[in-house]
Amino acid sequence: MIGQTGEGVYSSMREPGRVLSRHKNEEEPLLDAAFLRHLEQLQLICKKIFLGRMKGERRSKKRGVSIEFADYRDYSKGDDLRFLDWNIYGRLDRLFTKLFHEEEDLYLYIVIDVSGSMNTGDPRKSWFAKRAAAALAYISLAGLDRVCLVGFSEERYRWLQPARGKSRIWSIIDFLEQLPIDGETSLAEGCRRFALQQSRGGVVVLLSDLLDPAGFEEAFKHLLQNRNELYVLQILSPQELHPDMYGALRLLDVETGEPVEVTVTEELLNVYERRLRAFQAEITRISHRYGIHYLPIATDDSIERLLTSTLRRMGLIE
Amino acid sequence: MNFLAPFGFFFALFLPAVIILYLLKLKRIDQPISSTLLWRKSLEDLKANTPFQKLKRNLLLFLQLLIIALMTFAIVRPVLRLGGLQGQSFIVMIDASASMSAVDVKPSRLEAAKRKAIELVDDMSMGDRMMVLSFSANARVLTSFEQSKAVLKRSIRDISPTDAGTHIQDALRIARSASDVAVNPEIIVLSDGQFVIPSDISLGGGEFRFVPVGESAENVGIIDLVVRKDFTMEERYEILVGIKNTGLQEQEAYVELWGEGEAAPALVSSPTENTDVEPARALLDARRITMAAGASETILFKDPGNFPEKIEVVLDSGDVLEADNHAWAIVPQEKAIDVLLVSNGNYYLQRVLNLHPRVRLFTSTPLQYARPEEYDIVVFDSFSPPALIGGNYVFINAVPPLSDWSYGEALQFPVIVDWNQSHPLNRYLNYENLVISQCNNIGTPSWVDVILESRETPLIVTFQQEEIRGVVTNFDVYKSTWPRQVSFPIFFTNLINWFQSSEGFAQFMKRTGDVLVIDPPEDLTLTAQLIPPEPAGAQEIAFSGVNPVYFNQTTHRGIYEYRVGDQRRKRYAVNLLSPEESAILPKTSLTFPNTEIEGDEDAVEANREIWRTLTAAALLVLLLEWWIYIKRARYSF
């Protein structure tokens, strides 16, 4: 398979069978300094309130130590005397303990589809996914949240332990860079394993092309466990959105090697694009049903605009 | 448009073959893509499509079908009638016979034919070759297969008209043998078609085209000219002129008889001595004749006194063919005939020999017999010399002293059973009343000519043995009734004429294309020349030993003169005298034993094969198809 070596990536749809070197963008670091500075101004928003492990910048459901008052309760032995409300004791002569909203850290899970199909396109889908993942991870780390990365395909499942603190961005980038892109897609299986391993809820961002013959709905259900807030970014290459080919072809699936003989004509291209739109409409429909944030992205879109504009509009980032 | 190889249309079977290949073995280019999921579903949506609709939109298929169609057309070798030649080897046969001198097309038929031939040369394609033949009495190869147009044109322009008849056989044989070895041969005959095609000639392979030349049929021509002795014993000549109107309309013409030179005297010692003075030309006689279309007429000119040596007959009709309006005749200058009678006295023989006006009779006894070479004829009466030298001899009641001759016992009253009526010696006579009382039983060689025959033995025979020519009469004229019969003087007149016959008229009267046999002069050191009529110049003749020279360049009518040194030896009158050539109506087709060739005036508009063009077009389409294929492979996939 093409993706196994990590090299020899098929990327240009116009030059069949030609093995190109990596796309020029891939020579660039996943994140550069200017981009990082820009990212620092962004932070994740979480619409739900999750239990954090450490005190972070997030308001926690737990009542804890912070400056934001939450409630009172009766004092019981062992409570911290510092949080007794002496004013009420003076008025009512009863001991009440002040309860505050505890500010906790947020868990961001970035789940990346690393199957062979992600290794196509110009710009390559996997590169786009990794860069987006790195950017999101950085934003998250900068906001003192915890970031957990998962890469999966049918054979592969890699998990990067939740990391916290900006300094961990390099280990995340290392992880991303060393993440091999090959194998068949099995969205449902990968997401099931993730759900089993995930101990705390948080924001889950799925980066995938969703081109799984078995479908995507089951995978969405797995990712929605633990009251996760799910963002699905469907990454497609321009060649998938608007195929630019013609003539008698034998289309080979890069994952399965399965051939499909087609004679590409204008008519067939029209049918294909109708099919693609129907596919995306189906995803949108299911996403609405489960309250999932769905965003189709083309790999030739600017990743900066994605982060600063599109995701901001969706409410993932502010 | 014609097809030279219509079976080549089978090549068109490749057309469905290509379509089948497109249906069955469509070679697809492998194209890796991220996922076939959507394509599979798209194809299901497209299932209604049929392969034929797809074929319709495939440019490459159309180009390939076009290539095969072009190749098919090239293989069937279509020919277009274009203004030019087709093929590769042309054999152009140009008729240069007398009838081609007719001026019914300007400037003449031959010039028109030459012009057409030059147009053919101009229309030759690159790589074509042409062979040029001219034919009249015989065929001449002017160029063998030649590609250079300049050379071809020069040799065509060099063709000059002749006054000879047309014998196409030689030219056809040359052309056929040339076409056997040529590539894609085509024989083109430029002629008025006035010739006879022999029945053993058939057309071989290759194209054959006939380009008729000429328009008019109106012509009056001299088709015969005979100089002969009067039927009476008088030494008078008479001239018979045969004239024919070969046209389609009544014609009026004057026939003029012109004389030139001295009158032929009855007794002149030798014609070779009076030469070189060109005497004046004088009109001897003239007749006006009116001839219906197709009619022939014979005009007899009697000798008023003595005809001059050179006679010219002029037909003044103003027609388009000049070649048959003149004819010449040479009236032989006859000399005295010296006859030696070797006899012990024979009154009858002496009388009968003296009857001939040209005979100078000498007599001698057998004992005095000597020097026979001084006499033209030696007559032996009941005597045979011991040996003979070359000459003319008559043996009466004796046999020549040669091997195979024997003289047997006497025979009484032989019964005459037959005589050879066709022999010149027997002209105008019969032997019915001849009674011979005694003859001899003789033995003769088997090759003698028997003139008069009895049941037992030949009575009169003639023989020729090398230089010896003779007549043997196997009985004594005294022992027969012959001297008192009318056949006796006639026989001896015939006999003297027969001995002189080798000097007859035939050798002076020739037709164009005939061969002149020229005997070498005694003194080979003298310059021998043959002077043809104008415009050709004198030709020197080189003899080798005593063999005669055969001169066959008698292509023009007129007087041919043979001179040795300063002296004129002999003159030949060469005339056309050909009814075929005089009939100038151009033929519209040629009839061969196995086929009929229709004449095609526009032969210059020739068939041109276009397979090269088609093949080149197919190649171009092939390149285009390849280019489109490559272009698609690079940019569209």
mmCIF file of N, CA and C in Angstrom, chain A residues 10 13-16 117 120 240 244-254 258 260-263 267-268 271-272 275-276, chain B residues 26-46 49 54 57 632-637:
data_model
loop_
_atom_site.group_PDB
_atom_site.id
_atom_site.type_symbol
_atom_site.label_atom_id
_atom_site.label_comp_id
_atom_site.label_asym_id
_atom_site.label_seq_id
_atom_site.Cartn_x
_atom_site.Cartn_y
_atom_site.Cartn_z
ATOM 1 N N TYR A 10 0.780 9.298 -2.953
ATOM 2 C CA TYR A 10 0.040 9.743 -4.131
ATOM 3 C C TYR A 10 -0.645 11.042 -3.763
ATOM 4 N N MET A 13 -3.823 14.315 -8.430
ATOM 5 C CA MET A 13 -4.839 13.573 -9.149
ATOM 6 C C MET A 13 -4.630 13.676 -10.649
ATOM 7 N N ARG A 14 -3.840 14.624 -11.065
ATOM 8 C CA ARG A 14 -3.678 14.793 -12.504
ATOM 9 C C ARG A 14 -2.625 13.890 -13.067
ATOM 10 N N GLU A 15 -1.800 13.342 -12.235
ATOM 11 C CA GLU A 15 -0.741 12.515 -12.759
ATOM 12 C C GLU A 15 -0.874 11.130 -12.183
ATOM 13 N N PRO A 16 -1.590 10.297 -12.942
ATOM 14 C CA PRO A 16 -1.930 8.999 -12.395
ATOM 15 C C PRO A 16 -0.678 8.175 -12.183
ATOM 16 N N SER A 117 -6.627 6.341 3.435
ATOM 17 C CA SER A 117 -7.334 7.315 2.602
ATOM 18 C C SER A 117 -6.977 8.735 2.997
ATOM 19 N N THR A 120 -4.085 10.895 0.977
ATOM 20 C CA THR A 120 -4.248 11.332 -0.410
ATOM 21 C C THR A 120 -4.602 12.804 -0.431
ATOM 22 N N GLU A 240 -11.178 15.256 -4.270
ATOM 23 C CA GLU A 240 -12.366 14.477 -3.931
ATOM 24 C C GLU A 240 -13.625 15.312 -4.132
ATOM 25 N N ASP A 244 -10.857 15.813 -11.130
ATOM 26 C CA ASP A 244 -10.405 16.339 -12.418
ATOM 27 C C ASP A 244 -9.764 15.194 -13.189
ATOM 28 N N MET A 245 -10.602 14.281 -13.673
ATOM 29 C CA MET A 245 -10.052 13.184 -14.476
ATOM 30 C C MET A 245 -11.041 12.828 -15.553
ATOM 31 N N TYR A 246 -10.522 12.065 -16.506
ATOM 32 C CA TYR A 246 -11.331 11.819 -17.692
ATOM 33 C C TYR A 246 -10.857 10.533 -18.344
ATOM 34 N N GLY A 247 -11.750 9.864 -18.988
ATOM 35 C CA GLY A 247 -11.372 8.695 -19.785
ATOM 36 C C GLY A 247 -11.610 7.395 -19.055
ATOM 37 N N ALA A 248 -11.050 6.350 -19.661
ATOM 38 C CA ALA A 248 -11.244 5.004 -19.122
ATOM 39 C C ALA A 248 -10.243 4.770 -18.012
ATOM 40 N N LEU A 249 -10.733 4.520 -16.849
ATOM 41 C CA LEU A 249 -9.854 4.412 -15.687
ATOM 42 C C LEU A 249 -10.224 3.196 -14.869
ATOM 43 N N ARG A 250 -9.215 2.697 -14.170
ATOM 44 C CA ARG A 250 -9.477 1.685 -13.157
ATOM 45 C C ARG A 250 -9.110 2.331 -11.829
ATOM 46 N N LEU A 251 -10.119 2.667 -11.064
ATOM 47 C CA LEU A 251 -9.871 3.367 -9.809
ATOM 48 C C LEU A 251 -9.502 2.347 -8.747
ATOM 49 N N LEU A 252 -8.376 2.604 -8.098
ATOM 50 C CA LEU A 252 -7.900 1.668 -7.081
ATOM 51 C C LEU A 252 -8.051 2.319 -5.710
ATOM 52 N N ASP A 253 -8.708 1.643 -4.841
ATOM 53 C CA ASP A 253 -8.864 2.133 -3.481
ATOM 54 C C ASP A 253 -7.516 2.001 -2.774
ATOM 55 N N VAL A 254 -6.977 3.105 -2.272
ATOM 56 C CA VAL A 254 -5.624 3.032 -1.685
ATOM 57 C C VAL A 254 -5.622 2.186 -0.428
ATOM 58 N N GLU A 258 -8.982 -2.307 -3.907
ATOM 59 C CA GLU A 258 -10.110 -2.800 -4.679
ATOM 60 C C GLU A 258 -10.321 -1.910 -5.916
ATOM 61 N N VAL A 260 -12.248 -0.275 -9.214
ATOM 62 C CA VAL A 260 -13.558 0.048 -9.785
ATOM 63 C C VAL A 260 -13.297 0.603 -11.181
ATOM 64 N N GLU A 261 -13.861 -0.067 -12.199
ATOM 65 C CA GLU A 261 -13.617 0.396 -13.570
ATOM 66 C C GLU A 261 -14.668 1.424 -13.944
ATOM 67 N N VAL A 262 -14.169 2.554 -14.352
ATOM 68 C CA VAL A 262 -15.101 3.610 -14.743
ATOM 69 C C VAL A 262 -14.621 4.229 -16.039
ATOM 70 N N THR A 263 -15.545 4.751 -16.789
ATOM 71 C CA THR A 263 -15.207 5.635 -17.905
ATOM 72 C C THR A 263 -15.730 7.000 -17.499
ATOM 73 N N GLU A 267 -20.869 13.394 -17.499
ATOM 74 C CA GLU A 267 -22.085 12.918 -16.864
ATOM 75 C C GLU A 267 -21.756 12.229 -15.539
ATOM 76 N N LEU A 268 -20.732 11.370 -15.592
ATOM 77 C CA LEU A 268 -20.367 10.645 -14.380
ATOM 78 C C LEU A 268 -19.864 11.610 -13.308
ATOM 79 N N VAL A 271 -22.727 13.104 -11.653
ATOM 80 C CA VAL A 271 -23.353 12.142 -10.730
ATOM 81 C C VAL A 271 -22.528 12.045 -9.451
ATOM 82 N N TYR A 272 -21.208 12.017 -9.615
ATOM 83 C CA TYR A 272 -20.321 11.898 -8.448
ATOM 84 C C TYR A 272 -20.518 13.070 -7.492
ATOM 85 N N ARG A 275 -23.569 12.802 -5.634
ATOM 86 C CA ARG A 275 -23.402 11.778 -4.594
ATOM 87 C C ARG A 275 -22.701 12.356 -3.363
ATOM 88 N N LEU A 276 -21.652 13.124 -3.641
ATOM 89 C CA LEU A 276 -20.867 13.694 -2.548
ATOM 90 C C LEU A 276 -21.721 14.652 -1.718
ATOM 91 N N LEU B 26 -11.094 -2.802 -23.326
ATOM 92 C CA LEU B 26 -10.804 -1.404 -23.078
ATOM 93 C C LEU B 26 -9.696 -1.312 -22.030
ATOM 94 N N LYS B 27 -8.618 -0.801 -22.429
ATOM 95 C CA LYS B 27 -7.465 -0.718 -21.524
ATOM 96 C C LYS B 27 -7.681 0.486 -20.612
ATOM 97 N N ARG B 28 -7.784 0.187 -19.313
ATOM 98 C CA ARG B 28 -8.022 1.285 -18.382
ATOM 99 C C ARG B 28 -6.728 1.637 -17.672
ATOM 100 N N ILE B 29 -6.616 2.882 -17.350
ATOM 101 C CA ILE B 29 -5.418 3.345 -16.658
ATOM 102 C C ILE B 29 -5.678 3.264 -15.166
ATOM 103 N N ASP B 30 -4.740 2.677 -14.459
ATOM 104 C CA ASP B 30 -4.906 2.557 -13.007
ATOM 105 C C ASP B 30 -4.813 3.929 -12.368
ATOM 106 N N GLN B 31 -5.738 4.186 -11.487
ATOM 107 C CA GLN B 31 -5.809 5.505 -10.875
ATOM 108 C C GLN B 31 -6.099 5.302 -9.387
ATOM 109 N N PRO B 32 -5.077 5.418 -8.527
ATOM 110 C CA PRO B 32 -5.356 5.249 -7.097
ATOM 111 C C PRO B 32 -6.159 6.449 -6.575
ATOM 112 N N ILE B 33 -7.148 6.169 -5.790
ATOM 113 C CA ILE B 33 -7.901 7.259 -5.157
ATOM 114 C C ILE B 33 -8.134 6.907 -3.699
ATOM 115 N N SER B 34 -8.562 7.899 -2.948
ATOM 116 C CA SER B 34 -8.670 7.710 -1.496
ATOM 117 C C SER B 34 -9.690 6.634 -1.159
ATOM 118 N N SER B 35 -10.799 6.678 -1.860
ATOM 119 C CA SER B 35 -11.810 5.688 -1.547
ATOM 120 C C SER B 35 -12.701 5.526 -2.753
ATOM 121 N N THR B 36 -13.076 4.300 -3.025
ATOM 122 C CA THR B 36 -13.947 4.057 -4.170
ATOM 123 C C THR B 36 -15.410 4.132 -3.760
ATOM 124 N N LEU B 37 -15.628 4.478 -2.489
ATOM 125 C CA LEU B 37 -16.993 4.433 -1.956
ATOM 126 C C LEU B 37 -17.971 5.255 -2.787
ATOM 127 N N LEU B 38 -17.605 6.511 -2.999
ATOM 128 C CA LEU B 38 -18.538 7.388 -3.707
ATOM 129 C C LEU B 38 -18.635 7.019 -5.175
ATOM 130 N N TRP B 39 -17.518 6.551 -5.754
ATOM 131 C CA TRP B 39 -17.520 6.200 -7.181
ATOM 132 C C TRP B 39 -18.430 5.005 -7.430
ATOM 133 N N ARG B 40 -18.339 4.071 -6.519
ATOM 134 C CA ARG B 40 -19.197 2.895 -6.660
ATOM 135 C C ARG B 40 -20.664 3.305 -6.703
ATOM 136 N N LYS B 41 -20.987 4.196 -5.786
ATOM 137 C CA LYS B 41 -22.384 4.629 -5.735
ATOM 138 C C LYS B 41 -22.751 5.443 -6.976
ATOM 139 N N SER B 42 -21.772 6.230 -7.455
ATOM 140 C CA SER B 42 -22.053 7.030 -8.650
ATOM 141 C C SER B 42 -22.307 6.122 -9.840
ATOM 142 N N LEU B 43 -21.497 5.044 -9.914
ATOM 143 C CA LEU B 43 -21.675 4.137 -11.045
ATOM 144 C C LEU B 43 -23.035 3.478 -11.006
ATOM 145 N N GLU B 44 -23.468 3.160 -9.796
ATOM 146 C CA GLU B 44 -24.801 2.567 -9.695
ATOM 147 C C GLU B 44 -25.845 3.540 -10.226
ATOM 148 N N ASP B 45 -25.633 4.816 -9.949
ATOM 149 C CA ASP B 45 -26.577 5.807 -10.468
ATOM 150 C C ASP B 45 -26.549 5.865 -12.000
ATOM 151 N N LEU B 46 -25.366 5.514 -12.559
ATOM 152 C CA LEU B 46 -25.200 5.673 -14.011
ATOM 153 C C LEU B 46 -25.549 4.425 -14.791
ATOM 154 N N ASN B 49 -26.679 3.731 -18.508
ATOM 155 C CA ASN B 49 -25.918 4.023 -19.739
ATOM 156 C C ASN B 49 -25.516 2.753 -20.479
ATOM 157 N N LYS B 54 -21.378 5.357 -24.900
ATOM 158 C CA LYS B 54 -20.024 5.764 -24.516
ATOM 159 C C LYS B 54 -19.129 5.809 -25.742
ATOM 160 N N ARG B 57 -18.928 8.851 -27.870
ATOM 161 C CA ARG B 57 -18.257 10.057 -27.407
ATOM 162 C C ARG B 57 -16.754 9.887 -27.355
ATOM 163 N N ARG B 632 -4.205 13.589 -23.529
ATOM 164 C CA ARG B 632 -5.182 13.229 -22.506
ATOM 165 C C ARG B 632 -4.506 12.572 -21.326
ATOM 166 N N ALA B 633 -3.574 11.692 -21.634
ATOM 167 C CA ALA B 633 -2.908 10.965 -20.557
ATOM 168 C C ALA B 633 -2.192 11.939 -19.651
ATOM 169 N N ARG B 634 -1.667 13.024 -20.242
ATOM 170 C CA ARG B 634 -0.872 13.936 -19.441
ATOM 171 C C ARG B 634 -1.743 14.923 -18.668
ATOM 172 N N TYR B 635 -2.766 15.400 -19.263
ATOM 173 C CA TYR B 635 -3.478 16.512 -18.635
ATOM 174 C C TYR B 635 -4.848 16.162 -18.095
ATOM 175 N N SER B 636 -5.445 15.147 -18.628
ATOM 176 C CA SER B 636 -6.825 14.931 -18.258
ATOM 177 C C SER B 636 -7.002 13.897 -17.170
ATOM 178 N N PHE B 637 -6.037 13.053 -16.977
ATOM 179 C CA PHE B 637 -6.253 11.973 -16.029
ATOM 180 C C PHE B 637 -5.769 12.392 -14.638
#
